[in-house]
PDB file of C-alpha atoms in Angstrom:
ATOM      1  CA  UNK A 759      -5.691 -13.367   7.246  1.00 42.00           C
ATOM      2  CA  UNK A 760      -5.840 -15.006   3.840  1.00 42.00           C
ATOM      3  CA  UNK A 761      -3.937 -18.308   4.075  1.00 40.00           C
ATOM      4  CA  UNK A 762      -2.632 -17.809   0.537  1.00 46.00           C
ATOM      5  CA  UNK A 763      -0.916 -14.550   1.507  1.00 56.00           C
ATOM      6  CA  UNK A 764       2.666 -15.318   2.489  1.00 67.00           C
ATOM      7  CA  UNK A 765       4.396 -12.090   3.402  1.00 68.00           C
ATOM      8  CA  UNK A 766       8.170 -11.925   3.021  1.00 71.00           C
ATOM      9  CA  UNK A 767      10.291 -10.840   5.972  1.00 75.00           C
ATOM     10  CA  UNK A 768      10.943  -7.452   4.350  1.00 72.00           C
ATOM     11  CA  UNK A 769       7.275  -6.519   4.813  1.00 71.00           C
ATOM     12  CA  UNK A 770       8.040  -5.622   8.437  1.00 72.00           C
ATOM     13  CA  UNK A 771      10.876  -3.243   7.520  1.00 71.00           C
ATOM     14  CA  UNK A 772      10.658   0.000   9.467  1.00 71.00           C
ATOM     15  CA  UNK A 773      11.514   2.406   6.619  1.00 85.00           C
ATOM     16  CA  UNK A 774       8.417   1.727   4.550  1.00 91.00           C
ATOM     17  CA  UNK A 775       4.719   1.485   5.405  1.00 94.00           C
ATOM     18  CA  UNK A 776       3.255  -1.777   4.073  1.00 93.00           C
ATOM     19  CA  UNK A 777      -0.525  -2.171   4.066  1.00 94.00           C
ATOM     20  CA  UNK A 778      -2.341  -5.177   2.581  1.00 94.00           C
ATOM     21  CA  UNK A 779      -6.039  -5.676   1.905  1.00 96.00           C
ATOM     22  CA  UNK A 780      -7.999  -8.642   0.569  1.00 96.00           C
ATOM     23  CA  UNK A 781     -10.285  -8.644  -2.479  1.00 96.00           C
ATOM     24  CA  UNK A 782     -13.158  -7.332  -0.319  1.00 97.00           C
ATOM     25  CA  UNK A 783     -11.024  -4.300   0.661  1.00 97.00           C
ATOM     26  CA  UNK A 784     -10.628  -5.500   4.262  1.00 97.00           C
ATOM     27  CA  UNK A 785      -7.241  -4.586   5.700  1.00 96.00           C
ATOM     28  CA  UNK A 786      -5.485  -7.848   6.555  1.00 94.00           C
ATOM     29  CA  UNK A 787      -1.962  -6.640   7.357  1.00 92.00           C
ATOM     30  CA  UNK A 788      -0.213  -3.476   8.481  1.00 92.00           C
ATOM     31  CA  UNK A 789       3.476  -3.449   9.313  1.00 92.00           C
ATOM     32  CA  UNK A 790       4.671  -1.292  12.242  1.00 91.00           C
ATOM     33  CA  UNK A 791       5.288   1.809  10.070  1.00 93.00           C
ATOM     34  CA  UNK A 792       1.822   1.494   8.511  1.00 94.00           C
ATOM     35  CA  UNK A 793       0.274   1.219  11.969  1.00 93.00           C
ATOM     36  CA  UNK A 794       2.169   4.343  13.091  1.00 93.00           C
ATOM     37  CA  UNK A 795       1.152   6.269   9.972  1.00 91.00           C
ATOM     38  CA  UNK A 796      -2.530   5.340   9.781  1.00 90.00           C
ATOM     39  CA  UNK A 797      -3.613   3.959  13.173  1.00 89.00           C
ATOM     40  CA  UNK A 798      -1.642   5.683  15.944  1.00 89.00           C
ATOM     41  CA  UNK A 799       0.589   2.619  16.288  1.00 85.00           C
ATOM     42  CA  UNK A 800      -2.337   0.251  16.889  1.00 88.00           C
ATOM     43  CA  UNK A 801      -3.896  -2.588  14.910  1.00 90.00           C
ATOM     44  CA  UNK A 802      -7.392  -1.031  15.129  1.00 92.00           C
ATOM     45  CA  UNK A 803      -7.717  -0.858  11.325  1.00 93.00           C
ATOM     46  CA  UNK A 804      -7.096  -4.565  10.760  1.00 94.00           C
ATOM     47  CA  UNK A 805     -10.393  -6.005   9.503  1.00 95.00           C
ATOM     48  CA  UNK A 806     -11.746  -2.581   8.510  1.00 95.00           C
ATOM     49  CA  UNK A 807     -12.749  -1.718   4.956  1.00 96.00           C
ATOM     50  CA  UNK A 808     -10.194   0.637   3.437  1.00 93.00           C
ATOM     51  CA  UNK A 809     -12.811   2.195   1.142  1.00 94.00           C
ATOM     52  CA  UNK A 810     -14.216   4.016   4.179  1.00 92.00           C
ATOM     53  CA  UNK A 811     -11.157   6.278   4.344  1.00 88.00           C
ATOM     54  CA  UNK A 812     -10.738   7.000   0.623  1.00 91.00           C
ATOM     55  CA  UNK A 813     -12.224   9.531  -1.784  1.00 94.00           C
ATOM     56  CA  UNK A 814     -14.502   8.540  -4.666  1.00 96.00           C
ATOM     57  CA  UNK A 815     -11.554   8.960  -7.093  1.00 95.00           C
ATOM     58  CA  UNK A 816      -9.396   6.642  -4.994  1.00 94.00           C
ATOM     59  CA  UNK A 817     -12.232   4.135  -4.758  1.00 95.00           C
ATOM     60  CA  UNK A 818     -12.389   4.022  -8.565  1.00 96.00           C
ATOM     61  CA  UNK A 819      -8.653   3.273  -8.738  1.00 96.00           C
ATOM     62  CA  UNK A 820      -8.983   0.569  -6.078  1.00 96.00           C
ATOM     63  CA  UNK A 821     -11.879  -1.030  -7.968  1.00 96.00           C
ATOM     64  CA  UNK A 822      -9.869  -0.997 -11.218  1.00 96.00           C
ATOM     65  CA  UNK A 823      -6.837  -2.590  -9.564  1.00 97.00           C
ATOM     66  CA  UNK A 824      -8.986  -5.289  -7.994  1.00 97.00           C
ATOM     67  CA  UNK A 825     -10.762  -5.972 -11.299  1.00 96.00           C
ATOM     68  CA  UNK A 826      -7.790  -5.955 -13.634  1.00 93.00           C
ATOM     69  CA  UNK A 827      -4.632  -6.236 -11.535  1.00 94.00           C
ATOM     70  CA  UNK A 828      -1.754  -3.910 -12.269  1.00 93.00           C
ATOM     71  CA  UNK A 829      -0.372  -1.058 -10.235  1.00 97.00           C
ATOM     72  CA  UNK A 830      -0.874   2.613  -9.403  1.00 97.00           C
ATOM     73  CA  UNK A 831       2.222   4.669  -8.578  1.00 97.00           C
ATOM     74  CA  UNK A 832       2.512   8.330  -7.591  1.00 96.00           C
ATOM     75  CA  UNK A 833       4.225  10.750  -5.219  1.00 95.00           C
ATOM     76  CA  UNK A 834       2.672  12.983  -2.574  1.00 95.00           C
ATOM     77  CA  UNK A 835       3.823  15.690  -0.226  1.00 94.00           C
ATOM     78  CA  UNK A 836       2.229  16.090   3.190  1.00 91.00           C
ATOM     79  CA  UNK A 837       3.482  18.421   5.915  1.00 91.00           C
ATOM     80  CA  UNK A 838       6.719  18.932   3.986  1.00 92.00           C
ATOM     81  CA  UNK A 839       7.430  15.201   3.667  1.00 93.00           C
ATOM     82  CA  UNK A 840       7.533  13.655   0.207  1.00 95.00           C
ATOM     83  CA  UNK A 841       6.482  10.046  -0.275  1.00 96.00           C
ATOM     84  CA  UNK A 842       6.254   7.582  -3.102  1.00 96.00           C
ATOM     85  CA  UNK A 843       3.104   5.472  -3.035  1.00 96.00           C
ATOM     86  CA  UNK A 844       3.149   2.136  -4.871  1.00 97.00           C
ATOM     87  CA  UNK A 845      -0.135   0.232  -4.958  1.00 97.00           C
ATOM     88  CA  UNK A 846      -0.337  -3.131  -6.659  1.00 97.00           C
ATOM     89  CA  UNK A 847      -2.625  -6.124  -6.880  1.00 96.00           C
ATOM     90  CA  UNK A 848      -1.329  -9.297  -5.253  1.00 94.00           C
ATOM     91  CA  UNK A 849      -2.296 -12.631  -6.711  1.00 93.00           C
ATOM     92  CA  UNK A 850      -3.577 -15.872  -5.232  1.00 92.00           C
ATOM     93  CA  UNK A 851      -1.803 -19.087  -6.208  1.00 91.00           C
ATOM     94  CA  UNK A 852      -4.438 -19.637  -8.932  1.00 94.00           C
ATOM     95  CA  UNK A 853      -3.584 -16.257 -10.516  1.00 92.00           C
ATOM     96  CA  UNK A 854      -6.716 -14.423  -9.395  1.00 94.00           C
ATOM     97  CA  UNK A 855      -6.426 -11.040  -7.691  1.00 96.00           C
ATOM     98  CA  UNK A 856      -6.344 -11.624  -3.944  1.00 95.00           C
ATOM     99  CA  UNK A 857      -6.226  -7.990  -2.895  1.00 96.00           C
ATOM    100  CA  UNK A 858      -3.907  -4.999  -2.894  1.00 97.00           C
ATOM    101  CA  UNK A 859      -0.621  -4.103  -1.293  1.00 95.00           C
ATOM    102  CA  UNK A 860       0.466  -0.514  -0.752  1.00 95.00           C
ATOM    103  CA  UNK A 861       4.050   0.544  -0.096  1.00 94.00           C
ATOM    104  CA  UNK A 862       4.523   4.087   1.166  1.00 95.00           C
ATOM    105  CA  UNK A 863       8.074   5.352   1.528  1.00 94.00           C
ATOM    106  CA  UNK A 864       9.608   8.710   2.355  1.00 94.00           C
ATOM    107  CA  UNK A 865      11.706  10.091  -0.500  1.00 94.00           C
ATOM    108  CA  UNK A 866      14.078  13.056  -0.486  1.00 93.00           C
ATOM    109  CA  UNK A 867      13.003  16.337  -2.109  1.00 87.00           C
ATOM    110  CA  UNK A 868      15.872  15.970  -4.556  1.00 90.00           C
ATOM    111  CA  UNK A 869      17.175  12.611  -5.597  1.00 90.00           C
ATOM    112  CA  UNK A 870      19.354  11.343  -8.382  1.00 94.00           C
ATOM    113  CA  UNK A 871      17.804   9.792 -11.453  1.00 91.00           C
ATOM    114  CA  UNK A 872      19.885   7.475 -13.606  1.00 95.00           C
ATOM    115  CA  UNK A 873      19.234   6.247 -17.108  1.00 96.00           C
ATOM    116  CA  UNK A 874      20.866   2.874 -17.624  1.00 96.00           C
ATOM    117  CA  UNK A 875      21.571   1.051 -20.854  1.00 93.00           C
TER     118      UNK A 875
END
């Protein structure tokens, strides 16, 4: 694991899948929910290149995030379950992009939306 990557305690929370890769797209961390979702509860994907399991379109987005930083946010529905996916670059202490973090959380089909002043 990258020594500059200091994960907060919330990264292990069970309600949200947290997956982290380094700048070479190698998976360096999966919390328990991520392992359940993507690796049958195992750590077999740690050290693997995440590009191998993504489409060409997704690979382009990953490359852009690694090159420029920023985030990519969207929702999906799979087998009747809706999720919000939040992908963002994480930074090394010198400000360079160190890799990506993805948060995947189940969201209800209907949820309130508030506009605040």
